[in-house]
PDB file of C-alpha atoms in Angstrom:
ATOM      1  CA  UNK A   1     -21.791   4.916  32.438  1.00 43.00           C
ATOM      2  CA  UNK A   2     -24.568   4.615  29.856  1.00 47.00           C
ATOM      3  CA  UNK A   3     -23.123   1.883  27.658  1.00 46.00           C
ATOM      4  CA  UNK A   4     -20.323  -0.249  29.101  1.00 48.00           C
ATOM      5  CA  UNK A   5     -19.843  -2.028  25.735  1.00 45.00           C
ATOM      6  CA  UNK A   6     -18.940   1.296  24.101  1.00 41.00           C
ATOM      7  CA  UNK A   7     -16.487   2.065  26.900  1.00 39.00           C
ATOM      8  CA  UNK A   8     -14.795  -1.333  26.521  1.00 38.00           C
ATOM      9  CA  UNK A   9     -14.710  -0.939  22.729  1.00 35.00           C
ATOM     10  CA  UNK A  10     -13.223   2.559  23.025  1.00 36.00           C
ATOM     11  CA  UNK A  11     -10.609   1.328  25.499  1.00 37.00           C
ATOM     12  CA  UNK A  12      -9.698  -1.623  23.275  1.00 35.00           C
ATOM     13  CA  UNK A  13      -9.469   0.612  20.197  1.00 34.00           C
ATOM     14  CA  UNK A  14      -7.285   3.084  22.079  1.00 38.00           C
ATOM     15  CA  UNK A  15      -4.966   0.320  23.254  1.00 36.00           C
ATOM     16  CA  UNK A  16      -4.761  -1.088  19.729  1.00 38.00           C
ATOM     17  CA  UNK A  17      -3.887   2.317  18.297  1.00 38.00           C
ATOM     18  CA  UNK A  18      -1.284   2.899  21.003  1.00 38.00           C
ATOM     19  CA  UNK A  19       0.330  -0.446  20.200  1.00 38.00           C
ATOM     20  CA  UNK A  20       0.375   0.217  16.436  1.00 41.00           C
ATOM     21  CA  UNK A  21       3.747   0.968  14.929  1.00 39.00           C
ATOM     22  CA  UNK A  22       4.467   4.614  14.274  1.00 37.00           C
ATOM     23  CA  UNK A  23       5.412   5.878  10.813  1.00 37.00           C
ATOM     24  CA  UNK A  24       8.936   6.824  11.817  1.00 36.00           C
ATOM     25  CA  UNK A  25       9.838   3.305  12.977  1.00 44.00           C
ATOM     26  CA  UNK A  26       7.654   1.022  10.890  1.00 55.00           C
ATOM     27  CA  UNK A  27       9.201   1.059   7.427  1.00 90.00           C
ATOM     28  CA  UNK A  28      12.190   1.882   5.300  1.00 96.00           C
ATOM     29  CA  UNK A  29      12.692   5.635   5.653  1.00 97.00           C
ATOM     30  CA  UNK A  30      12.634   8.423   3.126  1.00 96.00           C
ATOM     31  CA  UNK A  31      15.993   8.559   1.332  1.00 97.00           C
ATOM     32  CA  UNK A  32      16.628   4.794   1.535  1.00 97.00           C
ATOM     33  CA  UNK A  33      16.946   2.679  -1.611  1.00 98.00           C
ATOM     34  CA  UNK A  34      13.884   0.560  -2.315  1.00 98.00           C
ATOM     35  CA  UNK A  35      14.715  -3.150  -2.630  1.00 98.00           C
ATOM     36  CA  UNK A  36      13.929  -4.553  -6.063  1.00 98.00           C
ATOM     37  CA  UNK A  37      11.476  -7.436  -6.319  1.00 98.00           C
ATOM     38  CA  UNK A  38       9.467  -9.491  -8.776  1.00 98.00           C
ATOM     39  CA  UNK A  39       6.098 -10.900  -7.674  1.00 98.00           C
ATOM     40  CA  UNK A  40       3.111 -12.592  -9.272  1.00 97.00           C
ATOM     41  CA  UNK A  41       0.483  -9.901  -9.767  1.00 97.00           C
ATOM     42  CA  UNK A  42      -2.768  -9.151 -11.558  1.00 97.00           C
ATOM     43  CA  UNK A  43      -4.375  -6.144 -13.144  1.00 97.00           C
ATOM     44  CA  UNK A  44      -7.983  -6.336 -14.157  1.00 96.00           C
ATOM     45  CA  UNK A  45      -7.920  -9.996 -13.163  1.00 96.00           C
ATOM     46  CA  UNK A  46      -5.151 -10.808 -15.673  1.00 97.00           C
ATOM     47  CA  UNK A  47      -2.049 -12.380 -14.082  1.00 97.00           C
ATOM     48  CA  UNK A  48       1.525 -11.310 -14.886  1.00 97.00           C
ATOM     49  CA  UNK A  49       4.921 -11.036 -13.216  1.00 97.00           C
ATOM     50  CA  UNK A  50       5.499  -7.570 -11.773  1.00 98.00           C
ATOM     51  CA  UNK A  51       9.006  -6.160 -11.448  1.00 98.00           C
ATOM     52  CA  UNK A  52       9.612  -2.995  -9.431  1.00 98.00           C
ATOM     53  CA  UNK A  53      12.710  -2.175 -11.531  1.00 98.00           C
ATOM     54  CA  UNK A  54      10.662  -2.427 -14.729  1.00 98.00           C
ATOM     55  CA  UNK A  55       7.885  -0.237 -13.296  1.00 98.00           C
ATOM     56  CA  UNK A  56      10.417   2.410 -12.209  1.00 98.00           C
ATOM     57  CA  UNK A  57      11.687   2.700 -15.800  1.00 98.00           C
ATOM     58  CA  UNK A  58       8.327   4.302 -16.643  1.00 97.00           C
ATOM     59  CA  UNK A  59       8.380   6.840 -13.788  1.00 97.00           C
ATOM     60  CA  UNK A  60       7.803   7.073 -10.040  1.00 98.00           C
ATOM     61  CA  UNK A  61       5.932   4.257  -8.334  1.00 98.00           C
ATOM     62  CA  UNK A  62       3.367   4.532  -5.575  1.00 98.00           C
ATOM     63  CA  UNK A  63       3.888   1.219  -3.789  1.00 98.00           C
ATOM     64  CA  UNK A  64       1.431   0.449  -1.052  1.00 98.00           C
ATOM     65  CA  UNK A  65       1.363  -2.567   1.223  1.00 97.00           C
ATOM     66  CA  UNK A  66      -1.947  -3.652   2.734  1.00 96.00           C
ATOM     67  CA  UNK A  67      -2.850  -6.463   5.150  1.00 95.00           C
ATOM     68  CA  UNK A  68      -5.352  -8.591   3.164  1.00 94.00           C
ATOM     69  CA  UNK A  69      -7.543  -8.497   0.096  1.00 95.00           C
ATOM     70  CA  UNK A  70     -11.290  -8.171   0.705  1.00 95.00           C
ATOM     71  CA  UNK A  71     -11.047  -6.870   4.265  1.00 93.00           C
ATOM     72  CA  UNK A  72     -12.953  -3.657   5.003  1.00 94.00           C
ATOM     73  CA  UNK A  73     -10.036  -1.193   5.362  1.00 94.00           C
ATOM     74  CA  UNK A  74      -8.136  -2.713   2.447  1.00 95.00           C
ATOM     75  CA  UNK A  75     -11.192  -2.525   0.218  1.00 96.00           C
ATOM     76  CA  UNK A  76     -11.677   1.158   1.104  1.00 96.00           C
ATOM     77  CA  UNK A  77      -8.006   1.829   0.379  1.00 97.00           C
ATOM     78  CA  UNK A  78      -8.188  -0.007  -2.973  1.00 97.00           C
ATOM     79  CA  UNK A  79     -11.220   2.071  -3.976  1.00 97.00           C
ATOM     80  CA  UNK A  80      -9.422   5.294  -3.022  1.00 97.00           C
ATOM     81  CA  UNK A  81      -6.295   4.368  -4.969  1.00 98.00           C
ATOM     82  CA  UNK A  82      -8.454   3.323  -7.953  1.00 97.00           C
ATOM     83  CA  UNK A  83     -10.149   6.743  -7.926  1.00 97.00           C
ATOM     84  CA  UNK A  84      -6.754   8.490  -7.730  1.00 97.00           C
ATOM     85  CA  UNK A  85      -4.944   6.371 -10.343  1.00 97.00           C
ATOM     86  CA  UNK A  86      -5.732   8.704 -13.257  1.00 97.00           C
ATOM     87  CA  UNK A  87      -4.291  11.629 -11.265  1.00 97.00           C
ATOM     88  CA  UNK A  88      -1.122   9.664 -10.582  1.00 98.00           C
ATOM     89  CA  UNK A  89      -0.895   8.637 -14.248  1.00 97.00           C
ATOM     90  CA  UNK A  90      -1.129  12.267 -15.401  1.00 97.00           C
ATOM     91  CA  UNK A  91       2.038  12.920 -13.373  1.00 97.00           C
ATOM     92  CA  UNK A  92       3.796   9.864 -14.826  1.00 97.00           C
ATOM     93  CA  UNK A  93       3.420   7.678 -11.729  1.00 98.00           C
ATOM     94  CA  UNK A  94       2.037   4.172 -11.463  1.00 98.00           C
ATOM     95  CA  UNK A  95       0.320   2.497  -8.493  1.00 98.00           C
ATOM     96  CA  UNK A  96       1.127  -0.993  -7.220  1.00 98.00           C
ATOM     97  CA  UNK A  97      -0.595  -2.708  -4.291  1.00 98.00           C
ATOM     98  CA  UNK A  98       1.107  -5.586  -2.452  1.00 98.00           C
ATOM     99  CA  UNK A  99      -0.453  -7.970   0.053  1.00 96.00           C
ATOM    100  CA  UNK A 100       0.545 -11.093   1.941  1.00 94.00           C
ATOM    101  CA  UNK A 101      -3.071 -11.781   2.992  1.00 90.00           C
ATOM    102  CA  UNK A 102      -5.539 -13.686   0.810  1.00 89.00           C
ATOM    103  CA  UNK A 103      -2.891 -14.042  -1.918  1.00 92.00           C
ATOM    104  CA  UNK A 104      -5.016 -16.570  -3.779  1.00 94.00           C
ATOM    105  CA  UNK A 105      -7.624 -13.817  -4.372  1.00 95.00           C
ATOM    106  CA  UNK A 106      -5.303 -11.104  -5.776  1.00 96.00           C
ATOM    107  CA  UNK A 107      -6.599 -11.441  -9.360  1.00 96.00           C
ATOM    108  CA  UNK A 108     -10.211 -11.157  -8.193  1.00 96.00           C
ATOM    109  CA  UNK A 109      -9.349  -8.192  -5.938  1.00 97.00           C
ATOM    110  CA  UNK A 110      -7.554  -6.394  -8.781  1.00 96.00           C
ATOM    111  CA  UNK A 111     -10.660  -6.639 -10.913  1.00 95.00           C
ATOM    112  CA  UNK A 112     -13.426  -5.906  -8.438  1.00 96.00           C
ATOM    113  CA  UNK A 113     -11.943  -3.649  -5.757  1.00 97.00           C
ATOM    114  CA  UNK A 114      -9.056  -2.048  -7.668  1.00 96.00           C
ATOM    115  CA  UNK A 115     -11.475  -1.574 -10.559  1.00 95.00           C
ATOM    116  CA  UNK A 116      -8.943  -2.679 -13.189  1.00 96.00           C
ATOM    117  CA  UNK A 117      -6.951   0.522 -12.508  1.00 97.00           C
ATOM    118  CA  UNK A 118      -3.681  -0.784 -11.055  1.00 97.00           C
ATOM    119  CA  UNK A 119      -1.693  -3.928 -10.369  1.00 97.00           C
ATOM    120  CA  UNK A 120      -1.933  -5.901  -7.154  1.00 97.00           C
ATOM    121  CA  UNK A 121       0.865  -8.316  -6.263  1.00 97.00           C
ATOM    122  CA  UNK A 122       0.788 -11.386  -4.045  1.00 96.00           C
ATOM    123  CA  UNK A 123       3.521 -11.545  -1.388  1.00 96.00           C
ATOM    124  CA  UNK A 124       3.236 -15.047   0.145  1.00 95.00           C
ATOM    125  CA  UNK A 125       4.850 -15.120   3.570  1.00 93.00           C
ATOM    126  CA  UNK A 126       5.334 -11.317   3.466  1.00 95.00           C
ATOM    127  CA  UNK A 127       8.907 -11.746   2.158  1.00 95.00           C
ATOM    128  CA  UNK A 128       8.887  -8.485   0.168  1.00 97.00           C
ATOM    129  CA  UNK A 129       7.083  -6.694   3.008  1.00 96.00           C
ATOM    130  CA  UNK A 130       9.930  -7.798   5.295  1.00 95.00           C
ATOM    131  CA  UNK A 131      12.491  -6.253   2.946  1.00 97.00           C
ATOM    132  CA  UNK A 132      10.581  -2.955   3.207  1.00 97.00           C
ATOM    133  CA  UNK A 133      10.221  -3.358   7.011  1.00 95.00           C
ATOM    134  CA  UNK A 134       6.437  -3.366   6.807  1.00 95.00           C
ATOM    135  CA  UNK A 135       5.581  -6.710   8.423  1.00 93.00           C
ATOM    136  CA  UNK A 136       2.921  -6.265  11.073  1.00 87.00           C
ATOM    137  CA  UNK A 137       4.188  -7.293  14.488  1.00 82.00           C
ATOM    138  CA  UNK A 138       2.218  -9.517  16.823  1.00 76.00           C
ATOM    139  CA  UNK A 139       0.178 -11.401  14.233  1.00 76.00           C
ATOM    140  CA  UNK A 140      -0.020 -15.171  13.797  1.00 76.00           C
ATOM    141  CA  UNK A 141       0.260 -14.954  10.016  1.00 80.00           C
ATOM    142  CA  UNK A 142       2.965 -12.839   8.361  1.00 87.00           C
ATOM    143  CA  UNK A 143       1.085  -9.899   6.851  1.00 90.00           C
ATOM    144  CA  UNK A 144       2.074  -6.413   5.893  1.00 90.00           C
ATOM    145  CA  UNK A 145       1.198  -3.273   7.745  1.00 92.00           C
ATOM    146  CA  UNK A 146      -0.688  -0.533   5.870  1.00 95.00           C
ATOM    147  CA  UNK A 147       2.313   1.363   4.500  1.00 97.00           C
ATOM    148  CA  UNK A 148       2.688   3.522   1.396  1.00 98.00           C
ATOM    149  CA  UNK A 149       5.879   4.461  -0.383  1.00 98.00           C
ATOM    150  CA  UNK A 150       6.558   6.808  -3.246  1.00 98.00           C
ATOM    151  CA  UNK A 151       9.678   5.666  -5.058  1.00 98.00           C
ATOM    152  CA  UNK A 152      11.594   7.833  -7.553  1.00 98.00           C
ATOM    153  CA  UNK A 153      12.685   6.270 -10.858  1.00 98.00           C
ATOM    154  CA  UNK A 154      16.237   5.943  -9.464  1.00 98.00           C
ATOM    155  CA  UNK A 155      14.889   3.736  -6.618  1.00 98.00           C
ATOM    156  CA  UNK A 156      15.096   6.337  -3.852  1.00 98.00           C
ATOM    157  CA  UNK A 157      12.179   6.360  -1.413  1.00 98.00           C
ATOM    158  CA  UNK A 158      10.592   9.816  -1.501  1.00 98.00           C
ATOM    159  CA  UNK A 159       7.831   9.017   1.011  1.00 98.00           C
ATOM    160  CA  UNK A 160       7.404   6.341   3.653  1.00 97.00           C
ATOM    161  CA  UNK A 161       4.059   6.488   5.451  1.00 97.00           C
ATOM    162  CA  UNK A 162       2.457   3.968   7.820  1.00 95.00           C
ATOM    163  CA  UNK A 163      -1.046   4.422   9.205  1.00 94.00           C
ATOM    164  CA  UNK A 164      -3.776   1.854   9.820  1.00 91.00           C
ATOM    165  CA  UNK A 165      -6.368   4.345   8.556  1.00 91.00           C
ATOM    166  CA  UNK A 166      -6.473   4.104   4.731  1.00 92.00           C
ATOM    167  CA  UNK A 167      -7.799   7.646   4.200  1.00 88.00           C
ATOM    168  CA  UNK A 168      -4.591   9.713   4.383  1.00 94.00           C
ATOM    169  CA  UNK A 169      -2.496   7.419   2.176  1.00 97.00           C
ATOM    170  CA  UNK A 170      -3.863   8.906  -1.047  1.00 96.00           C
ATOM    171  CA  UNK A 171      -3.271  12.527  -0.015  1.00 96.00           C
ATOM    172  CA  UNK A 172       0.259  11.810   1.258  1.00 97.00           C
ATOM    173  CA  UNK A 173       1.329   9.839  -1.815  1.00 98.00           C
ATOM    174  CA  UNK A 174      -0.291  12.319  -4.221  1.00 97.00           C
ATOM    175  CA  UNK A 175       1.544  15.217  -2.536  1.00 97.00           C
ATOM    176  CA  UNK A 176       4.876  13.367  -2.778  1.00 98.00           C
ATOM    177  CA  UNK A 177       4.365  12.578  -6.475  1.00 98.00           C
ATOM    178  CA  UNK A 178       3.286  16.184  -7.118  1.00 98.00           C
ATOM    179  CA  UNK A 179       6.472  17.458  -5.411  1.00 97.00           C
ATOM    180  CA  UNK A 180       8.625  15.058  -7.465  1.00 97.00           C
ATOM    181  CA  UNK A 181       6.860  16.136 -10.672  1.00 96.00           C
ATOM    182  CA  UNK A 182       7.412  19.839  -9.871  1.00 96.00           C
ATOM    183  CA  UNK A 183      11.181  19.198  -9.665  1.00 95.00           C
ATOM    184  CA  UNK A 184      11.413  16.900 -12.673  1.00 93.00           C
ATOM    185  CA  UNK A 185       8.867  18.444 -15.055  1.00 82.00           C
TER     186      UNK A 185
END
């Protein structure tokens, strides 16, 4: 074996991925009613109280839970959602990020990493994440798993997707919003 460190790293990564929750068991399923919530949030660094019910009055909501602000995967995901926000807006959808990690830095994260494009809400103790069944198992601190939902204006979950890799979340949520838009003009 040329590099035992790479072998150990590959084994550890494989074990971690095998232990990760699968999309079909990790979150509220498609067709379920999304629980309403109100959380302290920020957009462009400006704080406000965010209500899911109020957001749904404007159209479908792309609600994504992420583990912690300013971590590498969460920063990548925020950038990807920021780049896609205009596309979602053209279809009448809004984007909301929710995190239980680094809640004291949500306003800063909304400005720098979300690029002032969408709201990010603080979920201290992952209470809202628990209502959506997205709390990551086996962690010392209650944090949310990387899970995206697309929620119809009537509160029905159109998409429930959990994957630790942030890349596919944009494509999956965009496809679900596009399908909703095709049916509802």
